[in-house]
Tab-separated table of C-alpha atoms in Angstrom:
chain	number	residue	atom	x	y	z
A	8	UNK	CA	0.000	0.000	0.000
A	9	UNK	CA	2.866	2.355	0.792
A	10	UNK	CA	4.319	1.615	-2.696
A	11	UNK	CA	1.048	2.623	-4.383
A	12	UNK	CA	0.848	5.941	-2.527
A	13	UNK	CA	4.504	6.521	-3.301
A	14	UNK	CA	3.825	6.081	-7.043
A	15	UNK	CA	0.867	8.446	-6.867
A	16	UNK	CA	3.008	11.069	-5.183
A	17	UNK	CA	5.718	10.733	-7.811
A	18	UNK	CA	3.319	11.094	-10.729
A	19	UNK	CA	1.616	14.012	-9.048
A	20	UNK	CA	5.029	15.602	-8.890
A	21	UNK	CA	5.331	15.132	-12.675
A	22	UNK	CA	2.196	17.187	-13.224
A	23	UNK	CA	3.912	19.992	-11.308
A	24	UNK	CA	6.804	19.951	-13.745
A	25	UNK	CA	8.988	17.535	-11.788
A	26	UNK	CA	10.468	14.325	-13.098
A	27	UNK	CA	8.428	11.122	-12.853
A	28	UNK	CA	9.835	7.603	-13.194
A	29	UNK	CA	9.358	6.130	-16.682
A	30	UNK	CA	6.971	3.229	-16.842
A	31	UNK	CA	5.578	1.098	-19.587
A	32	UNK	CA	1.983	0.961	-20.695
A	33	UNK	CA	1.288	-2.302	-18.907
A	34	UNK	CA	2.925	-0.988	-15.744
A	35	UNK	CA	0.769	2.101	-15.840
A	36	UNK	CA	-2.410	0.052	-16.168
A	37	UNK	CA	-1.426	-2.056	-13.177
A	38	UNK	CA	-0.483	1.013	-11.212
A	39	UNK	CA	-3.833	2.758	-11.893
A	40	UNK	CA	-5.754	-0.400	-10.935
A	41	UNK	CA	-3.954	-0.709	-7.610
A	42	UNK	CA	-4.444	2.968	-6.856
A	43	UNK	CA	-8.171	2.684	-7.541
A	44	UNK	CA	-8.520	-0.398	-5.312
A	45	UNK	CA	-6.586	1.306	-2.486
A	46	UNK	CA	-8.809	4.361	-2.668
A	47	UNK	CA	-11.979	2.237	-2.669
A	48	UNK	CA	-10.752	0.317	0.413
A	49	UNK	CA	-9.609	3.413	2.312
A	50	UNK	CA	-12.711	5.577	2.000
A	51	UNK	CA	-15.157	3.237	3.840
A	52	UNK	CA	-12.670	2.912	6.726
A	53	UNK	CA	-12.486	6.710	7.055
A	54	UNK	CA	-16.247	6.992	6.907
A	55	UNK	CA	-16.717	4.248	9.531
A	56	UNK	CA	-14.181	5.809	11.908
A	57	UNK	CA	-15.897	9.170	11.674
A	58	UNK	CA	-19.386	7.728	12.418
A	59	UNK	CA	-18.412	5.359	15.273
A	60	UNK	CA	-19.556	6.451	18.811
A	61	UNK	CA	-16.797	7.293	21.277
A	62	UNK	CA	-16.453	4.667	24.013
A	63	UNK	CA	-16.705	6.333	27.436
A	64	UNK	CA	-17.484	5.469	31.032
A	65	UNK	CA	-20.340	7.219	32.801
A	66	UNK	CA	-21.578	7.656	36.351
A	67	UNK	CA	-24.799	8.909	37.906
A	68	UNK	CA	-25.101	12.266	39.608
A	69	UNK	CA	-25.981	11.362	43.204
A	70	UNK	CA	-27.824	12.978	46.089
A	71	UNK	CA	-25.729	12.588	49.249
A	72	UNK	CA	-25.909	13.619	52.898
A	73	UNK	CA	-23.075	15.915	53.884
A	74	UNK	CA	-22.024	18.423	56.499
A	75	UNK	CA	-19.192	20.880	56.919
A	76	UNK	CA	-16.200	19.294	58.654
A	77	UNK	CA	-12.937	20.251	60.312
A	78	UNK	CA	-9.794	18.145	60.689
A	79	UNK	CA	-9.039	17.007	64.243
A	80	UNK	CA	-6.129	14.841	65.329
A	81	UNK	CA	-6.921	11.723	67.319
A	82	UNK	CA	-5.233	8.630	68.661
A	83	UNK	CA	-6.128	4.950	68.662
A	84	UNK	CA	-6.684	3.769	72.232
A	85	UNK	CA	-7.507	0.422	73.742
A	86	UNK	CA	-11.107	-0.219	74.616
A	87	UNK	CA	-10.128	-3.237	76.718
A	88	UNK	CA	-6.666	-4.182	77.937
A	89	UNK	CA	-6.310	-6.667	80.782
A	90	UNK	CA	-3.474	-7.817	83.021
A	91	UNK	CA	-4.596	-11.395	83.666
A	92	UNK	CA	-3.731	-12.466	87.237
A	93	UNK	CA	-3.439	-15.848	88.944
A	94	UNK	CA	-6.360	-16.746	91.180
A	95	UNK	CA	-4.327	-19.275	93.179
A	96	UNK	CA	-0.696	-19.713	94.193
A	97	UNK	CA	1.538	-22.411	92.788
A	98	UNK	CA	4.479	-23.403	90.635
A	99	UNK	CA	4.128	-22.721	86.901
A	100	UNK	CA	4.162	-25.939	84.910
A	101	UNK	CA	3.639	-24.574	81.365
A	102	UNK	CA	3.149	-21.271	79.520
A	103	UNK	CA	1.752	-22.052	76.019
A	104	UNK	CA	1.346	-18.614	74.352
A	105	UNK	CA	4.096	-16.238	73.259
A	106	UNK	CA	4.103	-12.466	72.867
A	107	UNK	CA	2.101	-11.478	69.794
A	108	UNK	CA	0.037	-14.668	69.723
A	109	UNK	CA	-3.716	-14.449	69.158
A	110	UNK	CA	-5.771	-16.279	71.760
A	111	UNK	CA	-9.481	-16.976	72.002
A	112	UNK	CA	-11.678	-16.786	75.078
A	113	UNK	CA	-10.996	-19.822	77.282
A	114	UNK	CA	-7.615	-20.617	75.735
A	115	UNK	CA	-4.881	-21.656	78.225
A	116	UNK	CA	-2.405	-18.918	79.141
A	117	UNK	CA	-0.551	-20.805	81.890
A	118	UNK	CA	-0.887	-23.993	83.913
A	119	UNK	CA	0.227	-24.570	87.512
A	120	UNK	CA	1.418	-27.810	89.071
A	121	UNK	CA	-1.696	-29.578	90.435
A	122	UNK	CA	-0.141	-32.474	92.373
A	123	UNK	CA	-0.443	-30.769	95.770
A	124	UNK	CA	-3.864	-29.437	94.864
A	125	UNK	CA	-5.060	-32.970	94.108
A	126	UNK	CA	-3.882	-34.076	97.560
A	127	UNK	CA	-5.705	-31.165	99.151
A	128	UNK	CA	-8.896	-32.169	97.377
A	129	UNK	CA	-8.519	-35.712	98.701
A	130	UNK	CA	-7.978	-34.464	102.260
A	131	UNK	CA	-10.987	-32.162	102.008
A	132	UNK	CA	-13.161	-34.993	100.722
A	133	UNK	CA	-12.079	-37.176	103.666
A	134	UNK	CA	-12.791	-34.410	106.185
A	135	UNK	CA	-16.214	-33.899	104.643
A	136	UNK	CA	-16.923	-37.605	104.958
A	137	UNK	CA	-15.937	-37.608	108.638
A	138	UNK	CA	-18.104	-34.578	109.290
A	139	UNK	CA	-21.055	-36.208	107.532
A	140	UNK	CA	-20.631	-39.320	109.736
A	141	UNK	CA	-20.524	-37.093	112.823
A	142	UNK	CA	-23.815	-35.564	111.816
A	143	UNK	CA	-25.285	-39.058	111.540
A	144	UNK	CA	-24.123	-39.962	115.069
A	145	UNK	CA	-25.464	-36.695	116.429
A	146	UNK	CA	-28.829	-37.302	114.753
A	147	UNK	CA	-29.017	-40.740	116.433
A	148	UNK	CA	-28.218	-39.229	119.853
A	149	UNK	CA	-30.915	-36.606	119.434
A	150	UNK	CA	-33.423	-39.281	118.483
A	151	UNK	CA	-32.508	-41.430	121.526
A	152	UNK	CA	-32.593	-38.480	123.927
A	153	UNK	CA	-35.947	-37.346	122.558
A	154	UNK	CA	-37.518	-40.782	123.129
A	155	UNK	CA	-36.137	-40.903	126.696
A	156	UNK	CA	-37.569	-37.470	127.416
A	157	UNK	CA	-41.016	-38.460	126.139
A	158	UNK	CA	-41.059	-41.569	128.414
A	159	UNK	CA	-39.949	-39.515	131.403
A	160	UNK	CA	-42.730	-36.988	130.790
A	161	UNK	CA	-45.272	-39.842	130.741
A	162	UNK	CA	-43.903	-41.387	133.931
A	163	UNK	CA	-43.857	-38.025	135.652
A	164	UNK	CA	-47.537	-37.554	134.954
A	165	UNK	CA	-48.199	-40.846	136.805
A	166	UNK	CA	-45.769	-39.865	139.606
A	167	UNK	CA	-43.542	-42.841	138.843
A	168	UNK	CA	-40.344	-40.716	138.585
A	169	UNK	CA	-39.198	-37.630	140.344
A	170	UNK	CA	-39.009	-34.157	138.932
A	171	UNK	CA	-35.225	-34.330	139.093
A	172	UNK	CA	-35.150	-37.359	136.811
A	173	UNK	CA	-37.379	-35.588	134.289
A	174	UNK	CA	-35.062	-32.602	134.278
A	175	UNK	CA	-32.067	-34.905	133.646
A	176	UNK	CA	-33.797	-36.356	130.565
A	177	UNK	CA	-34.534	-32.843	129.331
A	178	UNK	CA	-30.886	-31.843	129.806
A	179	UNK	CA	-29.711	-34.907	127.869
A	180	UNK	CA	-32.011	-33.971	124.990
A	181	UNK	CA	-30.760	-30.377	124.872
A	182	UNK	CA	-27.152	-31.598	124.880
A	183	UNK	CA	-27.871	-34.004	122.002
A	184	UNK	CA	-29.485	-31.203	119.944
A	185	UNK	CA	-26.466	-28.962	120.554
A	186	UNK	CA	-24.104	-31.774	119.559
A	187	UNK	CA	-26.064	-32.260	116.332
A	188	UNK	CA	-25.804	-28.545	115.523
A	189	UNK	CA	-22.061	-28.686	116.120
A	190	UNK	CA	-21.729	-31.714	113.818
A	191	UNK	CA	-23.748	-29.968	111.100
A	192	UNK	CA	-21.538	-26.873	111.346
A	193	UNK	CA	-18.451	-29.076	111.108
A	194	UNK	CA	-19.896	-30.680	107.955
A	195	UNK	CA	-20.527	-27.273	106.372
A	196	UNK	CA	-16.953	-26.228	107.133
A	197	UNK	CA	-15.659	-29.430	105.564
A	198	UNK	CA	-17.779	-28.823	102.467
A	199	UNK	CA	-16.443	-25.264	102.168
A	200	UNK	CA	-12.886	-26.579	102.457
A	201	UNK	CA	-13.632	-29.098	99.720
A	202	UNK	CA	-15.053	-26.330	97.481
A	203	UNK	CA	-11.944	-24.226	98.083
A	204	UNK	CA	-9.680	-27.128	97.186
A	205	UNK	CA	-11.694	-27.769	94.029
A	206	UNK	CA	-11.595	-24.025	93.187
A	207	UNK	CA	-7.799	-23.990	93.528
A	208	UNK	CA	-7.521	-27.082	91.330
A	209	UNK	CA	-9.828	-25.657	88.636
A	210	UNK	CA	-8.029	-22.291	88.590
A	211	UNK	CA	-4.608	-23.835	88.364
A	212	UNK	CA	-5.250	-23.498	84.627
A	213	UNK	CA	-5.277	-19.776	83.810
A	214	UNK	CA	-7.391	-19.000	80.730
A	215	UNK	CA	-7.914	-15.972	78.492
A	216	UNK	CA	-11.068	-14.069	79.492
A	217	UNK	CA	-11.716	-12.824	75.908
A	218	UNK	CA	-10.379	-12.978	72.357
A	219	UNK	CA	-7.166	-10.974	72.327
A	220	UNK	CA	-3.520	-10.557	71.346
A	221	UNK	CA	-0.853	-11.342	73.950
A	222	UNK	CA	1.129	-8.150	74.646
A	223	UNK	CA	3.247	-9.483	77.528
A	224	UNK	CA	4.012	-12.808	79.198
A	225	UNK	CA	4.971	-12.159	82.818
A	226	UNK	CA	5.885	-15.620	84.093
A	227	UNK	CA	8.107	-18.568	83.227
A	228	UNK	CA	8.016	-22.320	83.702
A	229	UNK	CA	9.192	-23.322	87.192
A	230	UNK	CA	8.427	-19.919	88.712
A	231	UNK	CA	6.345	-19.760	91.887
A	232	UNK	CA	3.532	-17.275	91.610
A	233	UNK	CA	1.370	-16.079	94.439
A	234	UNK	CA	-2.308	-15.198	94.499
A	235	UNK	CA	-2.862	-12.131	92.292
A	236	UNK	CA	0.436	-12.344	90.399
A	237	UNK	CA	0.267	-11.043	86.827
A	238	UNK	CA	0.543	-13.844	84.272
A	239	UNK	CA	0.005	-12.079	80.930
A	240	UNK	CA	-1.251	-8.808	79.436
A	241	UNK	CA	-3.957	-9.092	76.775
A	242	UNK	CA	-5.287	-6.548	74.285
A	243	UNK	CA	-8.746	-6.908	72.793
A	244	UNK	CA	-8.158	-5.819	69.176
A	245	UNK	CA	-11.890	-5.929	68.515
A	246	UNK	CA	-12.558	-3.156	71.050
A	247	UNK	CA	-10.189	-0.431	69.837
A	248	UNK	CA	-11.419	3.148	69.890
A	249	UNK	CA	-10.269	6.576	68.734
A	250	UNK	CA	-9.996	9.445	71.199
A	251	UNK	CA	-9.836	13.038	69.975
A	252	UNK	CA	-9.963	16.433	71.645
A	253	UNK	CA	-12.784	18.254	69.846
A	254	UNK	CA	-13.298	22.039	70.179
A	255	UNK	CA	-16.090	22.595	72.674
A	256	UNK	CA	-18.047	24.871	70.309
A	257	UNK	CA	-18.480	21.988	67.846
A	258	UNK	CA	-19.596	19.350	70.380
A	259	UNK	CA	-23.262	20.089	69.697
A	260	UNK	CA	-22.912	19.052	66.041
A	261	UNK	CA	-21.806	15.512	66.903
A	262	UNK	CA	-24.444	12.800	66.475
A	263	UNK	CA	-24.183	9.205	67.586
A	264	UNK	CA	-25.652	7.785	64.358
A	265	UNK	CA	-23.510	9.873	61.981
A	266	UNK	CA	-20.395	8.098	60.654
A	267	UNK	CA	-17.097	9.967	60.805
A	268	UNK	CA	-14.164	9.223	58.501
A	269	UNK	CA	-10.680	8.967	60.008
A	270	UNK	CA	-7.499	8.643	57.927
A	271	UNK	CA	-4.132	7.275	58.995
A	272	UNK	CA	-0.675	8.566	58.133
A	273	UNK	CA	-0.193	5.693	55.677
A	274	UNK	CA	-3.311	6.494	53.662
A	275	UNK	CA	-5.761	4.030	55.198
A	276	UNK	CA	-9.246	5.009	56.315
A	277	UNK	CA	-11.470	4.095	59.245
A	278	UNK	CA	-15.167	4.677	59.775
A	279	UNK	CA	-15.978	5.580	63.357
A	280	UNK	CA	-19.104	6.619	65.237
A	281	UNK	CA	-19.536	8.665	68.379
A	282	UNK	CA	-19.608	6.565	71.571
A	283	UNK	CA	-19.145	9.032	74.406
A	284	UNK	CA	-18.373	12.671	75.106
A	285	UNK	CA	-16.391	12.734	78.339
A	286	UNK	CA	-17.604	15.346	80.852
A	287	UNK	CA	-14.251	17.150	81.104
A	288	UNK	CA	-12.777	20.147	79.298
A	289	UNK	CA	-9.217	21.386	78.851
A	290	UNK	CA	-9.273	25.082	79.708
A	291	UNK	CA	-6.072	25.897	77.788
A	292	UNK	CA	-7.371	24.544	74.453
A	293	UNK	CA	-11.135	24.672	75.121
A	294	UNK	CA	-11.500	21.123	73.878
A	295	UNK	CA	-13.270	18.072	75.247
A	296	UNK	CA	-12.151	14.438	74.949
A	297	UNK	CA	-14.479	12.403	72.742
A	298	UNK	CA	-14.417	8.634	72.246
A	299	UNK	CA	-15.297	7.141	68.839
A	300	UNK	CA	-15.995	3.452	68.247
A	301	UNK	CA	-14.289	1.920	65.212
A	302	UNK	CA	-17.023	0.369	63.044
A	303	UNK	CA	-15.295	-0.221	59.674
A	304	UNK	CA	-11.503	-0.524	59.803
A	305	UNK	CA	-10.087	-0.733	56.258
A	306	UNK	CA	-6.521	-1.078	57.558
A	307	UNK	CA	-4.761	-2.665	60.501
A	308	UNK	CA	-4.473	-0.195	63.367
A	309	UNK	CA	-2.397	-0.172	66.533
A	310	UNK	CA	-2.793	1.375	69.966
A	311	UNK	CA	-1.078	4.773	70.020
A	312	UNK	CA	-1.424	5.324	66.267
A	313	UNK	CA	-2.419	8.847	65.246
A	314	UNK	CA	-5.336	9.501	62.895
A	315	UNK	CA	-7.016	12.558	61.409
A	316	UNK	CA	-10.788	12.787	61.810
A	317	UNK	CA	-13.176	14.847	59.690
A	318	UNK	CA	-15.409	16.108	62.481
A	319	UNK	CA	-18.803	17.531	61.387
A	320	UNK	CA	-19.373	21.088	62.557
A	321	UNK	CA	-22.836	21.645	61.064
A	322	UNK	CA	-26.095	19.782	60.759
A	323	UNK	CA	-26.242	17.189	57.947
A	324	UNK	CA	-27.808	18.334	54.663
A	325	UNK	CA	-28.541	16.741	51.300
A	326	UNK	CA	-26.311	17.871	48.431
A	327	UNK	CA	-25.858	16.936	44.775
A	328	UNK	CA	-22.505	15.208	44.228
A	329	UNK	CA	-20.519	14.567	41.058
A	330	UNK	CA	-17.419	12.326	40.725
A	331	UNK	CA	-14.187	14.301	40.504
A	332	UNK	CA	-13.207	12.529	37.256
A	333	UNK	CA	-16.239	14.045	35.511
A	334	UNK	CA	-14.940	17.598	35.874
A	335	UNK	CA	-13.166	19.190	32.898
A	336	UNK	CA	-11.506	22.596	33.064
A	337	UNK	CA	-13.038	24.875	30.448
A	338	UNK	CA	-12.368	28.447	29.385
A	339	UNK	CA	-15.064	29.825	31.684
A	340	UNK	CA	-14.606	27.394	34.560
A	341	UNK	CA	-15.541	23.820	35.328
A	342	UNK	CA	-17.777	21.796	33.024
A	343	UNK	CA	-18.951	18.204	32.549
A	344	UNK	CA	-20.188	16.168	29.592
A	345	UNK	CA	-23.739	14.885	30.149
A	346	UNK	CA	-24.911	11.733	28.389
A	347	UNK	CA	-27.990	13.083	26.581
A	348	UNK	CA	-29.524	10.109	24.771
A	349	UNK	CA	-26.175	8.916	23.473
A	350	UNK	CA	-24.619	12.287	22.698
A	351	UNK	CA	-22.085	14.266	24.718
A	352	UNK	CA	-23.540	17.601	25.787
A	353	UNK	CA	-21.246	20.029	27.649
A	354	UNK	CA	-22.700	21.528	30.817
A	355	UNK	CA	-21.058	24.285	32.927
A	356	UNK	CA	-21.253	23.583	36.667
A	357	UNK	CA	-20.527	25.425	39.898
A	358	UNK	CA	-18.799	23.201	42.455
A	359	UNK	CA	-18.592	23.529	46.211
A	360	UNK	CA	-16.901	21.538	48.952
A	361	UNK	CA	-14.905	18.399	48.297
A	362	UNK	CA	-16.618	15.143	49.262
A	363	UNK	CA	-15.616	11.493	49.284
A	364	UNK	CA	-14.480	10.858	45.708
A	365	UNK	CA	-16.095	13.966	44.274
A	366	UNK	CA	-17.405	17.483	44.780
A	367	UNK	CA	-20.613	19.154	45.795
A	368	UNK	CA	-22.503	20.637	42.808
A	369	UNK	CA	-24.042	24.023	43.551
A	370	UNK	CA	-25.712	24.388	40.149
A	371	UNK	CA	-25.791	22.851	36.678
A	372	UNK	CA	-26.748	19.214	37.408
A	373	UNK	CA	-29.649	17.245	38.843
A	374	UNK	CA	-29.644	13.879	40.618
A	375	UNK	CA	-29.969	10.932	38.243
A	376	UNK	CA	-28.256	12.535	35.245
A	377	UNK	CA	-25.347	10.637	33.705
A	378	UNK	CA	-21.948	12.305	33.334
A	379	UNK	CA	-18.849	11.040	31.518
A	380	UNK	CA	-15.994	10.120	33.896
A	381	UNK	CA	-13.641	8.362	31.456
A	382	UNK	CA	-12.834	9.496	27.926
A	383	UNK	CA	-14.144	13.026	28.415
A	384	UNK	CA	-10.798	14.691	27.606
A	385	UNK	CA	-11.217	14.278	23.811
A	386	UNK	CA	-14.980	14.638	23.457
A	387	UNK	CA	-16.564	17.219	21.171
A	388	UNK	CA	-19.966	18.800	21.861
A	389	UNK	CA	-22.709	16.704	20.255
A	390	UNK	CA	-20.415	13.743	19.619
A	391	UNK	CA	-22.036	10.287	19.757
A	392	UNK	CA	-20.952	8.261	22.797
A	393	UNK	CA	-21.478	4.751	24.112
A	394	UNK	CA	-20.973	3.909	27.786
A	395	UNK	CA	-18.754	0.893	28.472
A	396	UNK	CA	-20.380	0.334	31.855
A	397	UNK	CA	-23.908	0.193	30.436
A	398	UNK	CA	-25.489	-2.813	28.681
A	399	UNK	CA	-25.377	-2.690	24.888
A	400	UNK	CA	-28.598	-2.442	22.820
A	401	UNK	CA	-28.057	-6.017	21.650
A	402	UNK	CA	-27.837	-7.171	25.267
A	403	UNK	CA	-31.008	-5.247	26.109
A	404	UNK	CA	-32.824	-6.836	23.166
A	405	UNK	CA	-31.665	-10.283	24.197
A	406	UNK	CA	-32.798	-9.639	27.791
A	407	UNK	CA	-36.228	-8.489	26.594
A	408	UNK	CA	-36.523	-11.557	24.356
A	409	UNK	CA	-35.676	-13.852	27.258
A	410	UNK	CA	-38.199	-12.101	29.485
A	411	UNK	CA	-40.837	-12.360	26.764
């Protein structure tokens, strides 16, 4: 094809008085035929390219809820951090977790030697058995003394025994009742001792009270720990919060059901919601500490990490929003291309505050309109366009046929 156009150029030069390569009659016929075929093949391609719609990507103009915000620095704090302590004394037999390990509620953090505790349980069980037998003996004595007293009362009515003998039977009965009460108290004491021995045995295994990450391990195998000694420090990563000192004049704009966006220094974002406004104020800065609960963490966060929060300072309002990629800088300001029934129509717009992924539209657009967000740099007013993120007419026809 390049050779054909080269020949045409050379012969056109001959018509301008320049030299043209000499060719025979047969060569000229072949040359003219090829030139004609090339021209016939080239013209439809040019025509097709000029009539083909530009492929673009579009997005809907949305109605969003927004409010004016200010940037406030905050810090990630722990909602729950626990220094797990031993409930009983003993020698440490094993310490399964290591620093940084994730543990679930009920998982073993440390185990104490239970040999002595088993012996103590056995002794307590024996003492409880002896006390129970003592109660049985005391019950028998009370029963015997009560029967003797009843006989003496009957004999005394018939004057067969003296008053002194009746009083002796009554004294024996009272003594038997007191002995039974003493035996019952001894049994309760033995049962309490048995419960304490069982409690010590059960708590010789120290378990995690909640799902957490192990921050510290404060004991070693073979170490004797006393009651209340710290075994490990746990951090509940599911209960992290953000604390920020918010200017007191903006406290009234905070709402518990309104999400707040927080960004980290590495570019990650968190969604937090108001949990509590602490009833204290720093006089020097006129700020109040506010706690936010992390609801949607997009990145891994750590206690002590700093974040920047976009704190609302006005009541929420509905605004029209357009994606930032739809905006094109024109001679008179910002403009967008609206998809008007398959043609690109330029529309000047007035924009306001920046929003998530876009800008507030003060005038020029209405919710539901489609704007071009990709391919708008080379569009011409009135140019035919086809959205790549919309179903094609053929697909729509096929869908309607299937539904029919």
